[in-house]
PDB file of C-alpha atoms in Angstrom:
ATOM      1  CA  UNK O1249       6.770  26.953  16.616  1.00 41.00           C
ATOM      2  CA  UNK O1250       2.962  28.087  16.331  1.00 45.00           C
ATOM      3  CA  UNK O1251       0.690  26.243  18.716  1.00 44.00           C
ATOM      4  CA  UNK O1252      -2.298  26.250  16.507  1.00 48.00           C
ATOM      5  CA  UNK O1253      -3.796  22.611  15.120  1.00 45.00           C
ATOM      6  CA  UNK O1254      -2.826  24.515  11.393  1.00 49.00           C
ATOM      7  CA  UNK O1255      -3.384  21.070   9.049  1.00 47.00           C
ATOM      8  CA  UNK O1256      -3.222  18.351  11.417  1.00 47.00           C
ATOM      9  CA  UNK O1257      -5.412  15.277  10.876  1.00 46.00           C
ATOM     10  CA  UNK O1258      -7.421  16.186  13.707  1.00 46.00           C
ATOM     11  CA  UNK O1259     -10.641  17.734  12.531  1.00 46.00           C
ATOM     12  CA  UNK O1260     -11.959  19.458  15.456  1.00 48.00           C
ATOM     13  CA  UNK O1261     -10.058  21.151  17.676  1.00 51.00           C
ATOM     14  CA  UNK O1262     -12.647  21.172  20.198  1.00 53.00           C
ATOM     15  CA  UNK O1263     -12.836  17.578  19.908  1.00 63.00           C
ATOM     16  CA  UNK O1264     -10.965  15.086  22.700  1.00 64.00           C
ATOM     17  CA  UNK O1265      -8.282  14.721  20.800  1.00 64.00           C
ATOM     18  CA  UNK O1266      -7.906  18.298  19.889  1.00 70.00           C
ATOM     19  CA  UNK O1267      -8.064  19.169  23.597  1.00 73.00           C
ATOM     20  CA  UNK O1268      -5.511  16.337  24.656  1.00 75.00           C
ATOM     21  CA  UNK O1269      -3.168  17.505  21.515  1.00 75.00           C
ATOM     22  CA  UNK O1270      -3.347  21.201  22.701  1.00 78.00           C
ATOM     23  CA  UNK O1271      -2.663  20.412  26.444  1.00 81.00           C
ATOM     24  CA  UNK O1272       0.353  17.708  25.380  1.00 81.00           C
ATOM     25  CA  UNK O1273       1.764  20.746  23.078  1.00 80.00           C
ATOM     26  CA  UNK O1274       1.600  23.140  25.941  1.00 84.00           C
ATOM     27  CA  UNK O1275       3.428  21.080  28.448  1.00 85.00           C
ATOM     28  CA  UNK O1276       5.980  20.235  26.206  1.00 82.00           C
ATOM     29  CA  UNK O1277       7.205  23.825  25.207  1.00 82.00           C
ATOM     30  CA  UNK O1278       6.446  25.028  28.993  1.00 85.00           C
ATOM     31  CA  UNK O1279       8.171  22.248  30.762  1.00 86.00           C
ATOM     32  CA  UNK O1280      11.751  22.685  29.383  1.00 82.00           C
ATOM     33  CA  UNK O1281      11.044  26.744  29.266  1.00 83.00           C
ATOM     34  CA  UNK O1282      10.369  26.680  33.048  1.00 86.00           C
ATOM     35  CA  UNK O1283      13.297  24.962  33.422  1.00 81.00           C
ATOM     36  CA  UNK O1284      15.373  26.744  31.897  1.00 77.00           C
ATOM     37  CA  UNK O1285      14.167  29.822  33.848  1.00 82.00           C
ATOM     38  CA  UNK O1286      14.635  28.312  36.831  1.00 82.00           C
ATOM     39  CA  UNK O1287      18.116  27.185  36.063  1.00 76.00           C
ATOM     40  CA  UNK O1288      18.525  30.747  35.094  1.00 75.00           C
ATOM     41  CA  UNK O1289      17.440  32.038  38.350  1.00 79.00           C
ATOM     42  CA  UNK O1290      18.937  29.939  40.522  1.00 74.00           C
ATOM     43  CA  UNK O1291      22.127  30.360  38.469  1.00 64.00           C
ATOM     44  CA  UNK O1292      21.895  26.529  37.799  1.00 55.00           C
ATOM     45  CA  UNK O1293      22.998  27.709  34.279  1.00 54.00           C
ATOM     46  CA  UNK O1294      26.662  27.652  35.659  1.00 58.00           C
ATOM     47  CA  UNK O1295      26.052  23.402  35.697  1.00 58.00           C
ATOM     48  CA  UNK O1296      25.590  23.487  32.272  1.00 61.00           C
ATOM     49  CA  UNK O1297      27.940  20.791  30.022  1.00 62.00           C
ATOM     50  CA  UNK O1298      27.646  18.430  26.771  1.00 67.00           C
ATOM     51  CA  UNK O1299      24.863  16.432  28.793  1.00 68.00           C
ATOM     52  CA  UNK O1300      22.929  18.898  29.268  1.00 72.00           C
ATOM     53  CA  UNK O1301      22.689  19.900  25.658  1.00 75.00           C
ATOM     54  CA  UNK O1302      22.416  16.921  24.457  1.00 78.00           C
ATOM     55  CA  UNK O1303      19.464  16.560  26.374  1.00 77.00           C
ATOM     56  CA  UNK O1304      18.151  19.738  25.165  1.00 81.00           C
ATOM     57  CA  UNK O1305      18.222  18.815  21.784  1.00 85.00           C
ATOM     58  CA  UNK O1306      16.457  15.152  22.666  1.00 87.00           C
ATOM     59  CA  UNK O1307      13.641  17.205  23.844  1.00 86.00           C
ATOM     60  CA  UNK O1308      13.279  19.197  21.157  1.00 87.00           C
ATOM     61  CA  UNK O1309      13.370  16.155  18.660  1.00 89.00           C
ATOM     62  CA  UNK O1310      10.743  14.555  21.359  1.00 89.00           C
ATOM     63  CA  UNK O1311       8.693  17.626  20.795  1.00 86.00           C
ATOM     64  CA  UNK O1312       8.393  17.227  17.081  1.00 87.00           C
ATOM     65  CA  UNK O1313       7.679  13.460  17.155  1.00 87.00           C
ATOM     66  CA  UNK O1314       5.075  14.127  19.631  1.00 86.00           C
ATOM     67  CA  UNK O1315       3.492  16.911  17.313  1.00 83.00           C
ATOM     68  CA  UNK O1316       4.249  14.817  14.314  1.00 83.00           C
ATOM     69  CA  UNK O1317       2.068  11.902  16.069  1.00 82.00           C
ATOM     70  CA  UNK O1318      -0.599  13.637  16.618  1.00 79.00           C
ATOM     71  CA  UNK O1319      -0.584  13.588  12.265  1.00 77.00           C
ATOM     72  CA  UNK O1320      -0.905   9.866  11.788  1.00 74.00           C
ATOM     73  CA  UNK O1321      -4.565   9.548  10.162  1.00 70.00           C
ATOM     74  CA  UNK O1322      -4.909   6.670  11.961  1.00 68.00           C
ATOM     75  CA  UNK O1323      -8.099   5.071  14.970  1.00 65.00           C
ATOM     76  CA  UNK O1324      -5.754   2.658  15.897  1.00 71.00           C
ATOM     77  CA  UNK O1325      -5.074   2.323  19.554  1.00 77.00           C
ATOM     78  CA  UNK O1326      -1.488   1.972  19.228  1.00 80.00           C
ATOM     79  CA  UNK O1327      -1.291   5.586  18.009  1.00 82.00           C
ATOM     80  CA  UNK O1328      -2.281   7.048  21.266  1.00 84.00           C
ATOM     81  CA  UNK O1329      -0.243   4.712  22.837  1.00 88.00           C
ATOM     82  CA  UNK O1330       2.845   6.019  20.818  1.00 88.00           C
ATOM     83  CA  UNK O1331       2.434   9.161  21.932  1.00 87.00           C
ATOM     84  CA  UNK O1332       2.254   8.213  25.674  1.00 89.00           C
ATOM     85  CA  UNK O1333       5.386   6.247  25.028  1.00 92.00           C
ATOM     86  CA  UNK O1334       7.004   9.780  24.209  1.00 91.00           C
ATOM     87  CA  UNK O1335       5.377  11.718  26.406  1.00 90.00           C
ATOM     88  CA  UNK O1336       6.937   9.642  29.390  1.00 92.00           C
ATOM     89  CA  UNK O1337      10.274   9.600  27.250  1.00 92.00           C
ATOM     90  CA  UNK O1338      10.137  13.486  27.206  1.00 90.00           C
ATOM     91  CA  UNK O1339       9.601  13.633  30.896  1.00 90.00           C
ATOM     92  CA  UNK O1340      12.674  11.042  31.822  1.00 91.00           C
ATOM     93  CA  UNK O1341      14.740  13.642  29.091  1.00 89.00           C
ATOM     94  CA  UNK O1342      13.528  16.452  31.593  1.00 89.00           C
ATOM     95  CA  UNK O1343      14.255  14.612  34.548  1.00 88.00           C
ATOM     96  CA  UNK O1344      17.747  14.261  33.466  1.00 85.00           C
ATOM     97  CA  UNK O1345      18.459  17.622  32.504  1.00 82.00           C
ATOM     98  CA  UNK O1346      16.567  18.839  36.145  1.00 83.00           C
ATOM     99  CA  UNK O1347      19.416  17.171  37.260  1.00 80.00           C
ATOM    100  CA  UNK O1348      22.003  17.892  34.994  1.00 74.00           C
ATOM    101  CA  UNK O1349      21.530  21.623  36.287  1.00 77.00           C
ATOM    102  CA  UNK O1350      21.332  20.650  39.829  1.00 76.00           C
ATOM    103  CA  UNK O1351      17.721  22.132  39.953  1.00 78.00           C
ATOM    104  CA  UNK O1352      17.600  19.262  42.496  1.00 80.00           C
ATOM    105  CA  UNK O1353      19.672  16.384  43.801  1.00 80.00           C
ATOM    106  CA  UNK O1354      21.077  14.496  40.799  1.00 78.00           C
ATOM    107  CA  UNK O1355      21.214  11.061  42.061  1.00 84.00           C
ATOM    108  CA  UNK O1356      17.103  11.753  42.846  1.00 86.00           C
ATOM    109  CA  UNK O1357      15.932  12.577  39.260  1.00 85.00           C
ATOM    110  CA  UNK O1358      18.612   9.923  37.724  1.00 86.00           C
ATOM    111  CA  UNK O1359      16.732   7.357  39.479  1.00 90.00           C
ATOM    112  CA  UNK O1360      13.220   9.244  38.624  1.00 90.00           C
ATOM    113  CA  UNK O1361      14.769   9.447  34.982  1.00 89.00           C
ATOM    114  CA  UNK O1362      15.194   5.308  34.673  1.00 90.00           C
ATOM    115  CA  UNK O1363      12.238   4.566  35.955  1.00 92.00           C
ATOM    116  CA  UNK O1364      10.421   6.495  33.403  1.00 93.00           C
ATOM    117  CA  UNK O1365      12.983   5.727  30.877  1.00 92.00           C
ATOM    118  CA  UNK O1366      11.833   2.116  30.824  1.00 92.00           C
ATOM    119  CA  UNK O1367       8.216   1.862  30.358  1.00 93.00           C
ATOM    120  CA  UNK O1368       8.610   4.219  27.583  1.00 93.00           C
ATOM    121  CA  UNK O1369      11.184   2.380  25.622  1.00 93.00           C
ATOM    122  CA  UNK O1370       8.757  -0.590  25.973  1.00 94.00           C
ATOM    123  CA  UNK O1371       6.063   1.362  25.037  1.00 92.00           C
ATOM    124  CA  UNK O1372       7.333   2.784  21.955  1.00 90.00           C
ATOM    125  CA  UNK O1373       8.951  -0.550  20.567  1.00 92.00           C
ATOM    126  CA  UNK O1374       5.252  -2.167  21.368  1.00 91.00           C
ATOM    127  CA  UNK O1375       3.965   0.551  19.390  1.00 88.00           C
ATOM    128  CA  UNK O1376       5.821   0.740  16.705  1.00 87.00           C
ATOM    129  CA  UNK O1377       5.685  -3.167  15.871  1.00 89.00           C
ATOM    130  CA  UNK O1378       1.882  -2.417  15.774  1.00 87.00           C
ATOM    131  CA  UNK O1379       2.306  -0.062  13.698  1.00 82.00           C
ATOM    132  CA  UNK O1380       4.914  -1.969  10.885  1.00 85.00           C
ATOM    133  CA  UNK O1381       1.919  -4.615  10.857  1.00 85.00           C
ATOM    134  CA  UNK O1382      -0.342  -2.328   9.905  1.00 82.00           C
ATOM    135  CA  UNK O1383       1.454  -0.369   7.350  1.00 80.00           C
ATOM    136  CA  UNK O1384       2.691  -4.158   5.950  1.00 82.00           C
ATOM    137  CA  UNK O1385      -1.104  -4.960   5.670  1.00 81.00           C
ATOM    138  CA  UNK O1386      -2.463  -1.616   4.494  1.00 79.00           C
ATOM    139  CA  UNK O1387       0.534  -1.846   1.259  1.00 78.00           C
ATOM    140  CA  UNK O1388      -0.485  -5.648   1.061  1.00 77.00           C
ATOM    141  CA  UNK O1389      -4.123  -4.435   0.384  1.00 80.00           C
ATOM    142  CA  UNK O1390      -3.366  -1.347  -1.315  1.00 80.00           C
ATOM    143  CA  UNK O1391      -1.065  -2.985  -3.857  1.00 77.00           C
ATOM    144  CA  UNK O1392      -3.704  -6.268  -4.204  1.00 79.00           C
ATOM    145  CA  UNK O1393      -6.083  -3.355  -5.252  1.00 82.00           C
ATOM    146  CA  UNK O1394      -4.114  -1.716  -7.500  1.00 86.00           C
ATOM    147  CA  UNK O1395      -3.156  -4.421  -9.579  1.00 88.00           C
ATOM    148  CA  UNK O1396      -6.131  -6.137  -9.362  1.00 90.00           C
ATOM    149  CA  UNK O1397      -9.235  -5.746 -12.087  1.00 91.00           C
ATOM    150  CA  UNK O1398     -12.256  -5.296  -9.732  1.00 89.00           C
ATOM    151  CA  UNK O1399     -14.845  -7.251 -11.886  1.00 90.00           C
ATOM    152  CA  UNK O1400     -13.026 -10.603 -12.967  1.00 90.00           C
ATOM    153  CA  UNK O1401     -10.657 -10.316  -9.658  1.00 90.00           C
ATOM    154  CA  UNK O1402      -7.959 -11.138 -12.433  1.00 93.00           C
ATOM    155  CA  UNK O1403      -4.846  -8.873 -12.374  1.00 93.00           C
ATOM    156  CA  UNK O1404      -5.474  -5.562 -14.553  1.00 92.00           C
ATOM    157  CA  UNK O1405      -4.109  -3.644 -17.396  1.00 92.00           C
ATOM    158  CA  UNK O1406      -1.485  -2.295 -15.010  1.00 91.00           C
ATOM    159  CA  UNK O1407      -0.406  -5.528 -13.816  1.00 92.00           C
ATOM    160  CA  UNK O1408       0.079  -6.737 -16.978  1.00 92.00           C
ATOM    161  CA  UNK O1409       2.262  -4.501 -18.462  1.00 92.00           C
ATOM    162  CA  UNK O1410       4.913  -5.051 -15.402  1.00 90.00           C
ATOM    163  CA  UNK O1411       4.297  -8.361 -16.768  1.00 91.00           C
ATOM    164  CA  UNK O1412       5.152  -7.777 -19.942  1.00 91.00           C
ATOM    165  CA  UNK O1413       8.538  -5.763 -19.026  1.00 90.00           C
ATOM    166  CA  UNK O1414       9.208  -9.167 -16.531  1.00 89.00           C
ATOM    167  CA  UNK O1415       9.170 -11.035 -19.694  1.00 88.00           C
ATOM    168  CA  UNK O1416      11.242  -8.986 -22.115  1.00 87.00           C
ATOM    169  CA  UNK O1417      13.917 -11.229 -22.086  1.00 87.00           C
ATOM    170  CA  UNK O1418      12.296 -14.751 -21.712  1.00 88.00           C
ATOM    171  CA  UNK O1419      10.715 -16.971 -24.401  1.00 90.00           C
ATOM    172  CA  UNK O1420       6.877 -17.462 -23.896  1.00 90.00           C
ATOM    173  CA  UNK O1421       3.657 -17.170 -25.938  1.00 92.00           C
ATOM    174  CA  UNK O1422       1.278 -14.379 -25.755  1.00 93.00           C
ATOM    175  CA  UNK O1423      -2.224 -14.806 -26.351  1.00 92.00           C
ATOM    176  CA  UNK O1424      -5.440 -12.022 -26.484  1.00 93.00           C
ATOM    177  CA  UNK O1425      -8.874 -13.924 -26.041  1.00 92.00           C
ATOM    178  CA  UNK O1426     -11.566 -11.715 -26.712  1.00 92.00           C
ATOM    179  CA  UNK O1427     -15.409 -13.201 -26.157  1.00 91.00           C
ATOM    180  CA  UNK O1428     -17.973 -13.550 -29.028  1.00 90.00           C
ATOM    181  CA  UNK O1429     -20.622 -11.489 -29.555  1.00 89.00           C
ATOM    182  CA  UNK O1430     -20.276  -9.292 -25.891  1.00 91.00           C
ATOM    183  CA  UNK O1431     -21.801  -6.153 -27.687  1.00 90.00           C
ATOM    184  CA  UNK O1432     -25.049  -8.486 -28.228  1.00 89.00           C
ATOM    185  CA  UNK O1433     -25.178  -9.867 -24.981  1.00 87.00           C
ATOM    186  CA  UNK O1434     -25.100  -6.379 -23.860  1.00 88.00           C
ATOM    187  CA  UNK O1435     -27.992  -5.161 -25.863  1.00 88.00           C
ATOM    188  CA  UNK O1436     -29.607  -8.728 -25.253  1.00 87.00           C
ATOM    189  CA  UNK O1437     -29.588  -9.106 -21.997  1.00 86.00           C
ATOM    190  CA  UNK O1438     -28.297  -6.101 -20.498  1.00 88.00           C
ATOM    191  CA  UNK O1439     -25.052  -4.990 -18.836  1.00 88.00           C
ATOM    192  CA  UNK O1440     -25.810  -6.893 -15.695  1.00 89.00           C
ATOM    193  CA  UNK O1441     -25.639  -9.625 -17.858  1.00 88.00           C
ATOM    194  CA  UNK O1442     -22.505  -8.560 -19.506  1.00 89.00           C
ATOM    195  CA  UNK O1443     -20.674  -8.325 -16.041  1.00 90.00           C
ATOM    196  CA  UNK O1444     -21.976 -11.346 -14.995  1.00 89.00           C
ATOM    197  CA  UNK O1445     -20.485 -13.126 -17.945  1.00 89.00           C
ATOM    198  CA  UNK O1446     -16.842 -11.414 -17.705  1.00 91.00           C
ATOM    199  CA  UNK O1447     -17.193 -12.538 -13.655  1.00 90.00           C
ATOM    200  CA  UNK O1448     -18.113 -15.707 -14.275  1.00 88.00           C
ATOM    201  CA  UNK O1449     -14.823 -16.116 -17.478  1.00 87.00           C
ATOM    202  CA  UNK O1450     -12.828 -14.440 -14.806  1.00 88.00           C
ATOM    203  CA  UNK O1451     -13.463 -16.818 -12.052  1.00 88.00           C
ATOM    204  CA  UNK O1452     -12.484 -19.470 -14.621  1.00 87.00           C
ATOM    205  CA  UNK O1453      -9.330 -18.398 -15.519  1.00 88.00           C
ATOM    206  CA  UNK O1454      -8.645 -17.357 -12.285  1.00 87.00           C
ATOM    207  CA  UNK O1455      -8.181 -20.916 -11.282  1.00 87.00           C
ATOM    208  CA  UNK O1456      -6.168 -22.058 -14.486  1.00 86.00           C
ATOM    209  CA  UNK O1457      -3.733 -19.564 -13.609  1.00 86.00           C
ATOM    210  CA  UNK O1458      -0.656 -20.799 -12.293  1.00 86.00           C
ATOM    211  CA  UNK O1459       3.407 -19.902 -12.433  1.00 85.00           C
ATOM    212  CA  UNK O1460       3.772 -20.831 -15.976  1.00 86.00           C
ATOM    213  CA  UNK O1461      -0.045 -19.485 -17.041  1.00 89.00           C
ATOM    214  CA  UNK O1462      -0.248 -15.638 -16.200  1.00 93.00           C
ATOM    215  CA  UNK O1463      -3.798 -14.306 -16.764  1.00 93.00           C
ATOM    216  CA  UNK O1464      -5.084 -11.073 -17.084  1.00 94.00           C
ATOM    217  CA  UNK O1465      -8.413  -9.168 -18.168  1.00 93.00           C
ATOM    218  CA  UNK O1466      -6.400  -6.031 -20.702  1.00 91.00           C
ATOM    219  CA  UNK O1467      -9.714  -4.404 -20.882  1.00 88.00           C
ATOM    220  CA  UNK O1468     -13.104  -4.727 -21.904  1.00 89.00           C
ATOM    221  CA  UNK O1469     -14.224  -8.007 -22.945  1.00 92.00           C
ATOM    222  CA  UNK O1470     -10.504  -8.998 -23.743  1.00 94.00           C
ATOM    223  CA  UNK O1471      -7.817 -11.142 -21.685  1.00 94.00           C
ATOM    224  CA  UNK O1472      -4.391 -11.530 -22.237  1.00 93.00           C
ATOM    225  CA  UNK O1473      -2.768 -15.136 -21.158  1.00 92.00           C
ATOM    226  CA  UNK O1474       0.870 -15.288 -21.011  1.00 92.00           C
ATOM    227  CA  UNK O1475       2.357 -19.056 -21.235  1.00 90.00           C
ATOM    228  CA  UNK O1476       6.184 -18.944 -20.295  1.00 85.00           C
ATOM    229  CA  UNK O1477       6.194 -22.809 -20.496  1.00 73.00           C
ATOM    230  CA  UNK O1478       6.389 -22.973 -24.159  1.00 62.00           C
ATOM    231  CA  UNK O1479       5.863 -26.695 -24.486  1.00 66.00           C
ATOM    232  CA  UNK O1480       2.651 -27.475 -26.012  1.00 76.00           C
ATOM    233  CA  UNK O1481       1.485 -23.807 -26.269  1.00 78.00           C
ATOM    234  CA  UNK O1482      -0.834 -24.682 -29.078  1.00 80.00           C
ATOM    235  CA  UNK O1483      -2.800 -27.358 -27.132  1.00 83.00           C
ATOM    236  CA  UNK O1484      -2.622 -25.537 -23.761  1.00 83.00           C
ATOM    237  CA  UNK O1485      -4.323 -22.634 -25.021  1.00 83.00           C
ATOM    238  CA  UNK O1486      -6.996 -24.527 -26.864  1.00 81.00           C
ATOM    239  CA  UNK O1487      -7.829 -26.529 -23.695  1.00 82.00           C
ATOM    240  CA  UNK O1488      -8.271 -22.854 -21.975  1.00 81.00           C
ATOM    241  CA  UNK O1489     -10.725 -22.014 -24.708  1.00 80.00           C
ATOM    242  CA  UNK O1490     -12.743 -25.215 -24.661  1.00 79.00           C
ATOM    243  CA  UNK O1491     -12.265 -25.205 -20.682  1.00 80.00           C
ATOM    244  CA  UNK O1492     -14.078 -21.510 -20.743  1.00 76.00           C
ATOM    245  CA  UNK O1493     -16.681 -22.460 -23.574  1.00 71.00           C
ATOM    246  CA  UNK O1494     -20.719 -22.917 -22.210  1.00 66.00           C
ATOM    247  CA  UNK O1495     -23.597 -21.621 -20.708  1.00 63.00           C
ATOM    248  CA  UNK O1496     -23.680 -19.127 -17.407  1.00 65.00           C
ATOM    249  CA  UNK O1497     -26.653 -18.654 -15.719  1.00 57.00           C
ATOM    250  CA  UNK O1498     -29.470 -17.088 -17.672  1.00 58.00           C
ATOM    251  CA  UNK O1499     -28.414 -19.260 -20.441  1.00 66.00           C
ATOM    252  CA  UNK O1500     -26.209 -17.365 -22.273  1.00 75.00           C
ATOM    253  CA  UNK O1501     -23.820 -19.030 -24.350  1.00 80.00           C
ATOM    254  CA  UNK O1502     -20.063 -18.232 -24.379  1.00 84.00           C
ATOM    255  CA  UNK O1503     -17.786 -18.755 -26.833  1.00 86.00           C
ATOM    256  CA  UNK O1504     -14.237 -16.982 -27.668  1.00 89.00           C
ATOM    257  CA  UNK O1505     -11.549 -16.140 -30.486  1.00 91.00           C
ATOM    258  CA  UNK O1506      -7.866 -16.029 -29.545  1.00 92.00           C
ATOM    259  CA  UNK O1507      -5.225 -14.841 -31.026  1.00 93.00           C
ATOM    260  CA  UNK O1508      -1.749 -15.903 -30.263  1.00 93.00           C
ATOM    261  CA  UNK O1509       2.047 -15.512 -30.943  1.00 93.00           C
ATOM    262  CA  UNK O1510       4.952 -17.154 -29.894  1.00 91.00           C
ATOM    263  CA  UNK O1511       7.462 -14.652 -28.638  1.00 91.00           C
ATOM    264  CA  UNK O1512      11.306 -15.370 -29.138  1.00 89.00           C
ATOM    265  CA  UNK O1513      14.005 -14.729 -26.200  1.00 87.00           C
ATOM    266  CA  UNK O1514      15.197 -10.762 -26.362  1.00 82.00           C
ATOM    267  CA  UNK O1515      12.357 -10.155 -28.915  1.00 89.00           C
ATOM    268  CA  UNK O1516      10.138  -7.115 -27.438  1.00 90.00           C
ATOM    269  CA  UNK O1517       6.691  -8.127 -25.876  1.00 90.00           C
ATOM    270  CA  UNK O1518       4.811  -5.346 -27.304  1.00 89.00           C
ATOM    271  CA  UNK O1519       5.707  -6.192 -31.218  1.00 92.00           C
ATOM    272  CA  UNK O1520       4.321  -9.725 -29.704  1.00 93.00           C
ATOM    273  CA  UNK O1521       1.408  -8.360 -28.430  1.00 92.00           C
ATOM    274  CA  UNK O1522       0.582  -6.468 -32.212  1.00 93.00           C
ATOM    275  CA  UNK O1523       1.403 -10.101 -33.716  1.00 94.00           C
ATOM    276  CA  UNK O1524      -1.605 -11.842 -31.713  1.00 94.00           C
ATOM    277  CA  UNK O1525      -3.925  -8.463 -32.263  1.00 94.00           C
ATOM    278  CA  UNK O1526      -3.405  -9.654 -35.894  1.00 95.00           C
ATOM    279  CA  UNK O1527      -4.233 -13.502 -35.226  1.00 95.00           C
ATOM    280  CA  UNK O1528      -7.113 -12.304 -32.826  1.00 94.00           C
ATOM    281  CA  UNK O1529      -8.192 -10.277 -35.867  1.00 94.00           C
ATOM    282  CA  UNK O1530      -8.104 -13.270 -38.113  1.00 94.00           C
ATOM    283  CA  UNK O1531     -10.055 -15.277 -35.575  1.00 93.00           C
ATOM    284  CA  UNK O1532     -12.501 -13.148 -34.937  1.00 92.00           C
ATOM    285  CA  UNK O1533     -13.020 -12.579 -39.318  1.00 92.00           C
ATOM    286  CA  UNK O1534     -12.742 -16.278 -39.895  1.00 91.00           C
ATOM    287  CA  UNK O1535     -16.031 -17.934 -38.063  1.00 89.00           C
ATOM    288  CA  UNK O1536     -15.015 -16.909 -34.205  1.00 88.00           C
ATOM    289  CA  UNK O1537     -14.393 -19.590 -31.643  1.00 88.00           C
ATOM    290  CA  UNK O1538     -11.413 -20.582 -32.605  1.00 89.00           C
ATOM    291  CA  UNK O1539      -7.526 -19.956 -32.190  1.00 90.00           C
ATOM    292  CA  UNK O1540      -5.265 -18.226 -34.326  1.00 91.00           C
ATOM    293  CA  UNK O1541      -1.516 -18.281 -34.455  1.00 91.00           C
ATOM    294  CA  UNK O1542       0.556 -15.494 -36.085  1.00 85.00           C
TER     295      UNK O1542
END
């Protein structure tokens, strides 16, 4: 194995945690080498069983998880604490096999072997349950990110279309809102404007939304609203519109067409989803503000 830093995540191998990796790496191939050449010369070799290889190969596996921790892109102090934990784990391994050749007394470096033993197993389980909170966290956040449209704060395109296969095979009705007159408001105002209107619709929604009212913004200045709780659909949705219809600050007034269809158990969401294009299309040709069913 080549002792250079090659593509670790440390950046500088001058730096202290180059310097640390590079001394850690060293020990770790020259510590079981020397013993073996002792063992050799002292024609310890003659000891040699299962236990002794199978402490051979734990210090070679040590060896790579200590390299491979040295990887982890990662501040945290529980990282360097991980790799103390198997540092002190190598050196009960080496204390074992010291005395699994009879390179000196046995009963000696079993007892130095346990004590060290300990402390690392405690070490390393500390560690690690550090480390499964912060991966938990990290996919927590990385996943609320992903699926989440940065603006509104609403779930995305991308989130909606797992959505949409959720629902393939459920009853529901599937409604596009789309506001009036963005491009103006746009040109009008500007597009600090326009974001502030789609932030302030999206904080809206966001607190209609509940298990039987998924909300998302599909792009643009369009939403999708997904009702599984068909009772009512009609009247639910045009309580969202006239819940989301009024000024923002600025005065800008906000109205919006919907378009919506009614989506029958087994019957695919995206043929749905074409239906209330049409209706939005309908609503948006026949006055705006207003809700269209197809």
């Amino acid at each position: 194995m080549k002792l250079r830093i090659n593509d670790t995540l440390i950046h500088q191998a001058e730096s202290p945690r180059g310097i640390i990796y590079r001394m850690v790496i060293v020990y770790t191939y020259l510590a079981p080498l020397a013993i073996f050449i002792i063992a050799l010369t002292q024609r310890s070799h003659e000891h040699i069983n299962s236990y002794c290889i199978v402490n051979s190969f734990s210090v070679i596996i040590l060896i790579w998880l200590i390299r491979k921790s040295f990887k982890i892109l990662s501040p945290a102090p529980y990282i360097s604490t991980l790799i103390i934990g198997l540092f002190i784990l190598l050196n009960s391994t080496l204390s074992s096999m010291i005395g699994g050749l009879n390179i000196l007394d046995s009963s000696t470096t079993s007892i130095v072997a346990a004590i060290l033993h300990a402390p690392a197993i405690v070490i390393i389980a500390h560690s690690f349950n550090k480390y499964i909170t912060f991966v938990n966290s990290n996919y927590q956040s990385a996943l609320s990110l992903a699926f989440t449209d940065e603006l509104t704060g609403l779930p995305n395109r991308r989130h909606l279309n797992f959505k949409l296969k959720e629902i393939e095979n459920k009853s529901c009705t599937l409604c596009i809102a789309d506001i009036d007159y963005f491009k103006k408001i746009n040109d009008t105002w500007g597009h600090e404007m326009g974001d502030k209107v789609l932030a302030s619709i999206g904080l809206k929604l966001m607190n209609l939304s509940n298990e039987n009212l998924f909300i998302a913004r599909s792009g643009g200045e369009e939403f999708c609203i997904i009702i599984t709780e068909t009772t009512d659909a009609a009247d639910q949705v045009r309580n969202i519109l006239s819940f989301l219809q009024g000024g923002i600050n600025g005065g800008v007034n906000i109205t919006l067409s919907v378009g919506a269809s009614i989506k029958k158990t087994n019957e695919m969401a995206s043929l749905v989803m074409e239906r209330a294009d049409v209706a939005l299309y309908q609503a948006k040709n026949t006055g705006k503000n207003r809700v269209v069913f197809n």
